[in-house]
PDB file of C-alpha atoms and ligand atoms in Angstrom:
ATOM      1  CA  MET A 237       0.000   0.000   0.000  1.00 82.00           C
ATOM      2  CA  THR A 238       1.288   3.491  -0.832  1.00 92.00           C
ATOM      3  CA  PRO A 239       1.671   5.522   2.354  1.00 96.00           C
ATOM      4  CA  LEU A 240      -0.340   8.726   2.564  1.00 97.00           C
ATOM      5  CA  LEU A 241       2.878  10.581   3.352  1.00 98.00           C
ATOM      6  CA  ASP A 242       6.291   9.226   2.441  1.00 98.00           C
ATOM      7  CA  ILE A 243       9.436  11.124   3.371  1.00 98.00           C
ATOM      8  CA  ARG A 244      12.874   9.887   2.364  1.00 98.00           C
ATOM      9  CA  ASP A 245      16.402  11.082   3.082  1.00 98.00           C
ATOM     10  CA  LEU A 246      15.187  14.576   3.857  1.00 98.00           C
ATOM     11  CA  ALA A 247      17.740  17.274   4.630  1.00 98.00           C
ATOM     12  CA  VAL A 248      17.071  20.895   5.599  1.00 97.00           C
ATOM     13  CA  ARG A 249      19.680  23.517   6.364  1.00 97.00           C
ATOM     14  CA  TYR A 250      19.397  27.025   7.709  1.00 96.00           C
ATOM     15  CA  GLY A 251      22.665  28.557   6.591  1.00 94.00           C
ATOM     16  CA  ARG A 252      25.304  26.433   8.263  1.00 94.00           C
ATOM     17  CA  ILE A 253      22.870  24.769  10.675  1.00 95.00           C
ATOM     18  CA  THR A 254      21.710  21.330   9.591  1.00 96.00           C
ATOM     19  CA  ALA A 255      18.185  21.057  10.994  1.00 97.00           C
ATOM     20  CA  LEU A 256      17.315  17.722   9.352  1.00 98.00           C
ATOM     21  CA  ASP A 257      19.676  15.119   7.999  1.00 97.00           C
ATOM     22  CA  GLY A 258      18.645  11.943   6.161  1.00 97.00           C
ATOM     23  CA  VAL A 259      15.190  11.788   7.709  1.00 98.00           C
ATOM     24  CA  GLY A 260      12.829   9.080   6.536  1.00 98.00           C
ATOM     25  CA  LEU A 261       9.323   8.466   7.781  1.00 98.00           C
ATOM     26  CA  HIS A 262       5.919   7.506   6.534  1.00 98.00           C
ATOM     27  CA  VAL A 263       2.330   7.916   7.622  1.00 98.00           C
ATOM     28  CA  ASP A 264      -0.362   5.514   6.467  1.00 98.00           C
ATOM     29  CA  ALA A 265      -3.957   6.621   5.996  1.00 97.00           C
ATOM     30  CA  GLY A 266      -5.898   6.378   9.244  1.00 95.00           C
ATOM     31  CA  GLU A 267      -2.867   6.385  11.526  1.00 96.00           C
ATOM     32  CA  VAL A 268      -1.884   8.755  14.281  1.00 97.00           C
ATOM     33  CA  VAL A 269       1.896   9.137  14.065  1.00 98.00           C
ATOM     34  CA  ALA A 270       3.974  11.109  16.565  1.00 98.00           C
ATOM     35  CA  ILE A 271       7.368  12.713  16.219  1.00 98.00           C
ATOM     36  CA  VAL A 272       8.963  13.309  19.592  1.00 97.00           C
ATOM     37  CA  GLY A 273      12.240  14.913  20.493  1.00 95.00           C
ATOM     38  CA  PRO A 274      13.760  17.646  22.606  1.00 93.00           C
ATOM     39  CA  ASN A 275      13.940  21.334  21.839  1.00 91.00           C
ATOM     40  CA  GLY A 276      15.706  22.017  18.565  1.00 92.00           C
ATOM     41  CA  ALA A 277      15.481  18.402  17.355  1.00 95.00           C
ATOM     42  CA  GLY A 278      14.029  19.535  14.034  1.00 96.00           C
ATOM     43  CA  LYS A 279      10.381  18.666  14.631  1.00 97.00           C
ATOM     44  CA  THR A 280       8.892  21.972  13.505  1.00 96.00           C
ATOM     45  CA  THR A 281      11.249  22.030  10.532  1.00 97.00           C
ATOM     46  CA  LEU A 282       9.937  18.633   9.448  1.00 97.00           C
ATOM     47  CA  LEU A 283       6.300  19.785   9.485  1.00 96.00           C
ATOM     48  CA  SER A 284       7.304  23.013   7.732  1.00 95.00           C
ATOM     49  CA  ALA A 285       9.004  21.026   4.966  1.00 96.00           C
ATOM     50  CA  VAL A 286       5.890  18.898   4.417  1.00 96.00           C
ATOM     51  CA  ALA A 287       3.671  21.989   4.386  1.00 94.00           C
ATOM     52  CA  GLY A 288       5.943  23.746   1.880  1.00 92.00           C
ATOM     53  CA  ILE A 289       7.138  26.494   4.214  1.00 92.00           C
ATOM     54  CA  VAL A 290      10.819  25.539   4.129  1.00 94.00           C
ATOM     55  CA  ARG A 291      12.665  24.136   1.139  1.00 93.00           C
ATOM     56  CA  PRO A 292      14.750  21.023   1.762  1.00 96.00           C
ATOM     57  CA  VAL A 293      18.194  20.714   0.187  1.00 96.00           C
ATOM     58  CA  ALA A 294      17.866  16.961  -0.371  1.00 97.00           C
ATOM     59  CA  GLY A 295      15.421  14.094  -0.192  1.00 97.00           C
ATOM     60  CA  SER A 296      11.864  13.483  -1.294  1.00 96.00           C
ATOM     61  CA  ILE A 297       8.367  13.986   0.058  1.00 97.00           C
ATOM     62  CA  ALA A 298       5.449  12.195  -1.557  1.00 97.00           C
ATOM     63  CA  PHE A 299       1.802  12.658  -0.679  1.00 97.00           C
ATOM     64  CA  ARG A 300      -0.620  10.034  -2.000  1.00 95.00           C
ATOM     65  CA  GLY A 301       2.262   8.770  -4.111  1.00 95.00           C
ATOM     66  CA  GLU A 302       2.928  12.121  -5.805  1.00 94.00           C
ATOM     67  CA  PRO A 303       6.039  14.233  -5.189  1.00 95.00           C
ATOM     68  CA  ILE A 304       5.212  17.453  -3.358  1.00 92.00           C
ATOM     69  CA  LEU A 305       8.652  18.632  -2.311  1.00 91.00           C
ATOM     70  CA  GLY A 306       9.202  22.293  -3.088  1.00 84.00           C
ATOM     71  CA  GLN A 307       5.523  23.045  -3.611  1.00 86.00           C
ATOM     72  CA  PRO A 308       4.239  26.199  -1.937  1.00 86.00           C
ATOM     73  CA  LEU A 309       1.923  26.187   1.074  1.00 85.00           C
ATOM     74  CA  GLU A 310      -1.217  27.017  -0.952  1.00 84.00           C
ATOM     75  CA  ARG A 311      -0.673  23.921  -3.088  1.00 88.00           C
ATOM     76  CA  THR A 312      -0.123  21.600  -0.142  1.00 89.00           C
ATOM     77  CA  VAL A 313      -3.279  22.915   1.562  1.00 87.00           C
ATOM     78  CA  ARG A 314      -5.259  22.268  -1.611  1.00 87.00           C
ATOM     79  CA  ARG A 315      -3.845  18.763  -1.788  1.00 91.00           C
ATOM     80  CA  GLY A 316      -5.273  18.070   1.650  1.00 93.00           C
ATOM     81  CA  ILE A 317      -2.498  18.841   4.116  1.00 95.00           C
ATOM     82  CA  ALA A 318      -3.397  21.054   7.079  1.00 93.00           C
ATOM     83  CA  LEU A 319      -0.860  22.403   9.559  1.00 93.00           C
ATOM     84  CA  VAL A 320      -1.753  23.656  13.022  1.00 92.00           C
ATOM     85  CA  PRO A 321       1.363  25.610  14.005  1.00 89.00           C
ATOM     86  CA  GLU A 322       2.760  25.858  17.488  1.00 88.00           C
ATOM     87  CA  GLY A 323       1.363  28.676  19.596  1.00 84.00           C
ATOM     88  CA  ARG A 324      -2.390  28.474  18.956  1.00 77.00           C
ATOM     89  CA  ARG A 325      -2.643  31.392  16.602  1.00 85.00           C
ATOM     90  CA  VAL A 326      -6.284  32.353  16.636  1.00 88.00           C
ATOM     91  CA  PHE A 327      -7.512  35.603  15.150  1.00 90.00           C
ATOM     92  CA  GLY A 328      -8.059  37.131  18.563  1.00 90.00           C
ATOM     93  CA  GLY A 329     -10.254  40.008  17.409  1.00 91.00           C
ATOM     94  CA  LEU A 330     -12.568  37.783  15.374  1.00 93.00           C
ATOM     95  CA  THR A 331     -15.301  35.754  17.009  1.00 94.00           C
ATOM     96  CA  VAL A 332     -15.035  32.001  17.387  1.00 94.00           C
ATOM     97  CA  GLU A 333     -17.449  31.524  14.524  1.00 91.00           C
ATOM     98  CA  GLU A 334     -15.560  33.944  12.277  1.00 91.00           C
ATOM     99  CA  ASN A 335     -12.349  32.040  12.998  1.00 91.00           C
ATOM    100  CA  LEU A 336     -14.069  28.872  11.835  1.00 90.00           C
ATOM    101  CA  ARG A 337     -15.319  30.551   8.677  1.00 88.00           C
ATOM    102  CA  VAL A 338     -11.739  31.538   7.849  1.00 84.00           C
ATOM    103  CA  GLY A 339     -10.876  27.830   8.027  1.00 79.00           C
ATOM    104  CA  ALA A 340     -13.508  27.034   5.440  1.00 79.00           C
ATOM    105  CA  VAL A 341     -12.484  29.619   2.835  1.00 75.00           C
ATOM    106  CA  ILE A 342     -10.967  27.096   0.455  1.00 72.00           C
ATOM    107  CA  ARG A 343     -14.221  25.129   0.351  1.00 75.00           C
ATOM    108  CA  ARG A 344     -16.050  25.892  -2.882  1.00 74.00           C
ATOM    109  CA  ASP A 345     -19.370  24.648  -1.596  1.00 80.00           C
ATOM    110  CA  ARG A 346     -20.592  27.342   0.811  1.00 81.00           C
ATOM    111  CA  ALA A 347     -23.562  25.338   2.085  1.00 86.00           C
ATOM    112  CA  ALA A 348     -21.358  22.335   2.836  1.00 83.00           C
ATOM    113  CA  ALA A 349     -18.891  24.614   4.647  1.00 83.00           C
ATOM    114  CA  ALA A 350     -21.674  26.060   6.818  1.00 86.00           C
ATOM    115  CA  ALA A 351     -22.884  22.541   7.597  1.00 87.00           C
ATOM    116  CA  GLU A 352     -19.353  21.548   8.569  1.00 84.00           C
ATOM    117  CA  ILE A 353     -19.056  24.536  10.896  1.00 86.00           C
ATOM    118  CA  ALA A 354     -22.327  23.511  12.529  1.00 87.00           C
ATOM    119  CA  ARG A 355     -21.018  19.941  12.855  1.00 83.00           C
ATOM    120  CA  PHE A 356     -17.810  21.129  14.526  1.00 81.00           C
ATOM    121  CA  MET A 357     -19.800  23.223  16.947  1.00 84.00           C
ATOM    122  CA  GLU A 358     -21.561  19.996  17.900  1.00 83.00           C
ATOM    123  CA  ILE A 359     -18.283  18.132  18.338  1.00 79.00           C
ATOM    124  CA  PHE A 360     -16.953  21.017  20.452  1.00 81.00           C
ATOM    125  CA  PRO A 361     -19.870  22.322  22.513  1.00 85.00           C
ATOM    126  CA  ILE A 362     -17.592  24.927  24.104  1.00 86.00           C
ATOM    127  CA  LEU A 363     -17.030  26.525  20.697  1.00 89.00           C
ATOM    128  CA  HIS A 364     -20.761  26.656  20.186  1.00 92.00           C
ATOM    129  CA  GLU A 365     -21.323  28.237  23.587  1.00 93.00           C
ATOM    130  CA  ARG A 366     -18.744  30.900  22.873  1.00 93.00           C
ATOM    131  CA  ARG A 367     -19.304  31.302  19.154  1.00 93.00           C
ATOM    132  CA  ASN A 368     -19.986  35.045  19.338  1.00 95.00           C
ATOM    133  CA  GLU A 369     -17.075  35.904  21.628  1.00 95.00           C
ATOM    134  CA  PRO A 370     -13.693  37.145  20.442  1.00 95.00           C
ATOM    135  CA  ALA A 371     -11.403  34.134  20.149  1.00 94.00           C
ATOM    136  CA  GLY A 372      -8.750  36.042  22.092  1.00 94.00           C
ATOM    137  CA  ARG A 373     -10.857  35.604  25.220  1.00 94.00           C
ATOM    138  CA  LEU A 374     -10.838  31.807  25.119  1.00 92.00           C
ATOM    139  CA  SER A 375      -8.580  29.827  27.439  1.00 90.00           C
ATOM    140  CA  GLY A 376      -5.444  28.167  26.042  1.00 90.00           C
ATOM    141  CA  GLY A 377      -7.182  24.797  25.768  1.00 88.00           C
ATOM    142  CA  GLU A 378     -10.199  26.288  24.044  1.00 90.00           C
ATOM    143  CA  GLN A 379      -7.972  28.138  21.594  1.00 92.00           C
ATOM    144  CA  GLN A 380      -6.202  24.855  20.819  1.00 91.00           C
ATOM    145  CA  MET A 381      -9.580  23.216  20.095  1.00 89.00           C
ATOM    146  CA  LEU A 382     -10.488  26.188  17.899  1.00 92.00           C
ATOM    147  CA  VAL A 383      -7.324  26.039  15.796  1.00 92.00           C
ATOM    148  CA  ILE A 384      -7.735  22.277  15.335  1.00 91.00           C
ATOM    149  CA  ALA A 385     -11.384  22.714  14.353  1.00 90.00           C
ATOM    150  CA  ARG A 386     -10.393  25.538  11.997  1.00 90.00           C
ATOM    151  CA  ALA A 387      -7.775  23.332  10.335  1.00 90.00           C
ATOM    152  CA  MET A 388     -10.282  20.493   9.993  1.00 88.00           C
ATOM    153  CA  LEU A 389     -12.603  22.772   8.048  1.00 85.00           C
ATOM    154  CA  SER A 390     -10.297  22.596   5.039  1.00 83.00           C
ATOM    155  CA  ASP A 391     -11.291  18.892   5.065  1.00 84.00           C
ATOM    156  CA  PRO A 392      -7.684  17.690   5.135  1.00 91.00           C
ATOM    157  CA  ALA A 393      -6.521  14.163   4.407  1.00 94.00           C
ATOM    158  CA  LEU A 394      -3.600  14.777   6.772  1.00 96.00           C
ATOM    159  CA  LEU A 395      -3.771  16.920   9.892  1.00 96.00           C
ATOM    160  CA  MET A 396      -0.387  18.026  11.257  1.00 97.00           C
ATOM    161  CA  LEU A 397      -0.244  19.345  14.826  1.00 96.00           C
ATOM    162  CA  ASP A 398       2.816  21.117  16.207  1.00 95.00           C
ATOM    163  CA  GLU A 399       3.092  20.739  20.000  1.00 94.00           C
ATOM    164  CA  PRO A 400      -0.617  20.851  20.783  1.00 93.00           C
ATOM    165  CA  SER A 401       0.007  20.342  24.519  1.00 91.00           C
ATOM    166  CA  LEU A 402       2.561  23.130  24.902  1.00 90.00           C
ATOM    167  CA  GLY A 403       1.727  25.337  27.872  1.00 87.00           C
ATOM    168  CA  LEU A 404      -1.499  23.505  28.695  1.00 89.00           C
ATOM    169  CA  ALA A 405      -2.355  21.995  32.087  1.00 88.00           C
ATOM    170  CA  PRO A 406      -2.444  18.165  32.118  1.00 90.00           C
ATOM    171  CA  LYS A 407      -6.233  18.066  32.323  1.00 89.00           C
ATOM    172  CA  VAL A 408      -6.603  20.387  29.354  1.00 88.00           C
ATOM    173  CA  THR A 409      -3.997  18.370  27.460  1.00 91.00           C
ATOM    174  CA  ASP A 410      -6.198  15.316  28.120  1.00 90.00           C
ATOM    175  CA  GLN A 411      -9.100  17.095  26.455  1.00 87.00           C
ATOM    176  CA  VAL A 412      -7.023  18.026  23.428  1.00 89.00           C
ATOM    177  CA  TYR A 413      -5.833  14.440  23.029  1.00 91.00           C
ATOM    178  CA  ALA A 414      -9.353  13.114  23.533  1.00 89.00           C
ATOM    179  CA  LEU A 415     -10.174  15.252  20.531  1.00 87.00           C
ATOM    180  CA  VAL A 416      -7.281  13.719  18.548  1.00 90.00           C
ATOM    181  CA  ALA A 417      -8.621  10.246  19.444  1.00 90.00           C
ATOM    182  CA  ASP A 418     -12.073  11.331  18.318  1.00 87.00           C
ATOM    183  CA  LEU A 419     -10.731  12.578  14.981  1.00 88.00           C
ATOM    184  CA  ARG A 420      -8.841   9.313  14.516  1.00 90.00           C
ATOM    185  CA  ALA A 421     -12.053   7.382  15.146  1.00 90.00           C
ATOM    186  CA  ARG A 422     -13.603   9.467  12.370  1.00 85.00           C
ATOM    187  CA  GLY A 423     -10.844   8.345  10.002  1.00 88.00           C
ATOM    188  CA  VAL A 424      -8.620  11.424  10.114  1.00 92.00           C
ATOM    189  CA  THR A 425      -4.886  10.824   9.685  1.00 97.00           C
ATOM    190  CA  VAL A 426      -2.780  12.794  12.154  1.00 97.00           C
ATOM    191  CA  LEU A 427       0.934  13.605  12.322  1.00 98.00           C
ATOM    192  CA  VAL A 428       1.677  15.184  15.687  1.00 97.00           C
ATOM    193  CA  VAL A 429       4.894  16.707  16.983  1.00 97.00           C
ATOM    194  CA  GLU A 430       5.480  16.666  20.739  1.00 94.00           C
ATOM    195  CA  GLN A 431       8.160  17.326  23.297  1.00 91.00           C
ATOM    196  CA  ASN A 432       5.847  15.595  25.751  1.00 91.00           C
ATOM    197  CA  ALA A 433       6.927  12.038  24.936  1.00 92.00           C
ATOM    198  CA  ASP A 434       4.616  10.268  27.410  1.00 92.00           C
ATOM    199  CA  ARG A 435       1.605  11.934  25.962  1.00 92.00           C
ATOM    200  CA  ALA A 436       2.631  11.240  22.376  1.00 93.00           C
ATOM    201  CA  LEU A 437       3.367   7.585  23.107  1.00 94.00           C
ATOM    202  CA  ARG A 438      -0.104   7.176  24.561  1.00 93.00           C
ATOM    203  CA  ALA A 439      -1.849   8.913  21.667  1.00 93.00           C
ATOM    204  CA  ALA A 440      -0.021   7.631  18.605  1.00 96.00           C
ATOM    205  CA  ASP A 441      -0.074   4.285  16.818  1.00 97.00           C
ATOM    206  CA  ARG A 442       3.582   4.755  15.880  1.00 98.00           C
ATOM    207  CA  THR A 443       6.260   7.123  17.100  1.00 98.00           C
ATOM    208  CA  TYR A 444       9.512   8.467  15.675  1.00 98.00           C
ATOM    209  CA  VAL A 445      12.187   9.824  17.992  1.00 97.00           C
ATOM    210  CA  LEU A 446      14.045  12.748  16.458  1.00 97.00           C
ATOM    211  CA  ASN A 447      17.196  14.222  17.900  1.00 95.00           C
ATOM    212  CA  ALA A 448      19.618  16.687  16.356  1.00 95.00           C
ATOM    213  CA  GLY A 449      17.942  16.335  12.976  1.00 96.00           C
ATOM    214  CA  ARG A 450      17.988  12.547  12.716  1.00 97.00           C
ATOM    215  CA  VAL A 451      15.529   9.754  13.407  1.00 97.00           C
ATOM    216  CA  ARG A 452      17.105   7.833  16.290  1.00 96.00           C
ATOM    217  CA  LEU A 453      14.385   5.293  16.952  1.00 96.00           C
ATOM    218  CA  ALA A 454      10.982   4.414  15.502  1.00 97.00           C
ATOM    219  CA  GLY A 455       8.282   1.847  16.032  1.00 97.00           C
ATOM    220  CA  PRO A 456       4.847   1.083  17.392  1.00 97.00           C
ATOM    221  CA  SER A 457       4.275   3.385  20.377  1.00 97.00           C
ATOM    222  CA  ALA A 458       3.346   0.468  22.632  1.00 95.00           C
ATOM    223  CA  ALA A 459       6.736  -1.138  21.983  1.00 95.00           C
ATOM    224  CA  LEU A 460       8.685   2.121  22.434  1.00 95.00           C
ATOM    225  CA  ARG A 461       7.043   2.743  25.813  1.00 91.00           C
ATOM    226  CA  ASP A 462       8.849  -0.303  27.196  1.00 89.00           C
ATOM    227  CA  ASP A 463      12.003   0.062  25.142  1.00 92.00           C
ATOM    228  CA  PRO A 464      15.041   0.830  27.312  1.00 90.00           C
ATOM    229  CA  ALA A 465      16.613   2.536  24.274  1.00 93.00           C
ATOM    230  CA  PHE A 466      13.870   5.155  24.184  1.00 93.00           C
ATOM    231  CA  GLU A 467      15.296   7.629  26.683  1.00 91.00           C
ATOM    232  CA  ALA A 468      18.785   7.447  25.275  1.00 90.00           C
ATOM    233  CA  ALA A 469      17.406   8.100  21.779  1.00 93.00           C
ATOM    234  CA  TYR A 470      15.280  10.998  22.983  1.00 92.00           C
ATOM    235  CA  PHE A 471      18.117  12.665  24.841  1.00 88.00           C
ATOM    236  CA  GLY A 472      20.608  12.055  22.063  1.00 81.00           C
ATOM    237  CA  MET A 473      22.733   9.406  23.692  1.00 72.00           C
ATOM    238  CA  GLY A 474      21.560   6.622  21.378  1.00 51.00           C
TER     239      GLY A 474
HETATM  240  P1  ATP B 676      11.189  23.332  19.234  1.00 95.70           P
HETATM  241  O1  ATP B 676      10.562  22.348  20.095  1.00 95.70           O
HETATM  242  O2  ATP B 676      12.044  24.339  19.940  1.00 95.70           O
HETATM  243  O3  ATP B 676      10.245  23.961  18.239  1.00 95.70           O
HETATM  244  P2  ATP B 676      12.086  21.662  17.100  1.00 95.70           P
HETATM  245  O4  ATP B 676      12.385  20.241  17.377  1.00 95.70           O
HETATM  246  O5  ATP B 676      10.796  21.973  16.471  1.00 95.70           O
HETATM  247  O6  ATP B 676      12.266  22.504  18.413  1.00 95.70           O
HETATM  248  P3  ATP B 676      13.242  23.181  14.966  1.00 95.70           P
HETATM  249  O7  ATP B 676      12.498  24.406  15.371  1.00 95.70           O
HETATM  250  O8  ATP B 676      12.818  22.470  13.764  1.00 95.70           O
HETATM  251  O9  ATP B 676      13.274  22.177  16.189  1.00 95.70           O
HETATM  252  O10 ATP B 676      14.786  23.584  14.877  1.00 95.70           O
HETATM  253  C1  ATP B 676      15.809  22.697  14.433  1.00 95.70           C
HETATM  254  C2  ATP B 676      17.134  23.444  14.376  1.00 95.70           C
HETATM  255  O11 ATP B 676      17.102  24.442  13.375  1.00 95.70           O
HETATM  256  C3  ATP B 676      17.503  24.176  15.666  1.00 95.70           C
HETATM  257  O12 ATP B 676      18.885  24.112  15.808  1.00 95.70           O
HETATM  258  C4  ATP B 676      17.036  25.576  15.411  1.00 95.70           C
HETATM  259  O13 ATP B 676      17.797  26.493  16.161  1.00 95.70           O
HETATM  260  C5  ATP B 676      17.310  25.738  13.927  1.00 95.70           C
HETATM  261  N1  ATP B 676      16.363  26.646  13.271  1.00 95.70           N
HETATM  262  C6  ATP B 676      15.016  26.527  13.226  1.00 95.70           C
HETATM  263  N2  ATP B 676      14.465  27.503  12.489  1.00 95.70           N
HETATM  264  C7  ATP B 676      15.469  28.275  12.062  1.00 95.70           C
HETATM  265  C8  ATP B 676      15.573  29.460  11.244  1.00 95.70           C
HETATM  266  N3  ATP B 676      14.476  30.023  10.706  1.00 95.70           N
HETATM  267  N4  ATP B 676      16.793  29.978  11.027  1.00 95.70           N
HETATM  268  C9  ATP B 676      17.902  29.402  11.547  1.00 95.70           C
HETATM  269  N5  ATP B 676      17.905  28.301  12.307  1.00 95.70           N
HETATM  270  C10 ATP B 676      16.712  27.743  12.570  1.00 95.70           C
END
């Protein structure tokens, strides 16, 4: 079976800094895959390369079997790749509902987009309750739900999340990951980047450990949880 996303030998440099070096990974349709690693491991760079925000110097990226490396962000979004960047960037001055409408702009079918917004308000009752409030007034967890819902409105085949738990209390993080589990149950494919390894290992079917720009370890999350090599790989001693 052709993976949904297939990355091979990927290298990205920023000037003299090598952010990614010979990275290979794949994501099959329907999977939740995590990339974990410490600060500066290259996790954000990897998602940026897939989205078309940074241009790799070597390697290949295929989506649904077609090469997408070097394509600009607009093209990757249209192909069905959605990126939720780190930092929960909502449009703070727009209402919750307006934020969701922004997420649906690439949908041609207006009626279907409105129906989708209504459906997401059902999935996230808190967004419905606060639909007329400025998004800037939501809590961190609510803003995270909003940016995920907004990304889902482009109807992506692949949802990429950059550090969704960053800065959130454990209970709120639980809610965000319950949402990821819910999306998975609905057939959404998710690639999530996390520094929080425990959380990622619980949420993902498979996990890749990235350190200093290289994949150090990879496998089914259940196996990595008990693998004595995990910590060494994560902290760069592997
Ligand atoms: P974090 O958790 O801090 O986001 P990360 O694993 O996502 O870390 P990246 O942000 O991808 O890591 O960074 C990988 C390496 O590339 C780091 O050494 C970082 O300093 C460097 N880097 C990232 N972005 C740039 C940039 N725009 N210009 C120069 N160097 C950069």
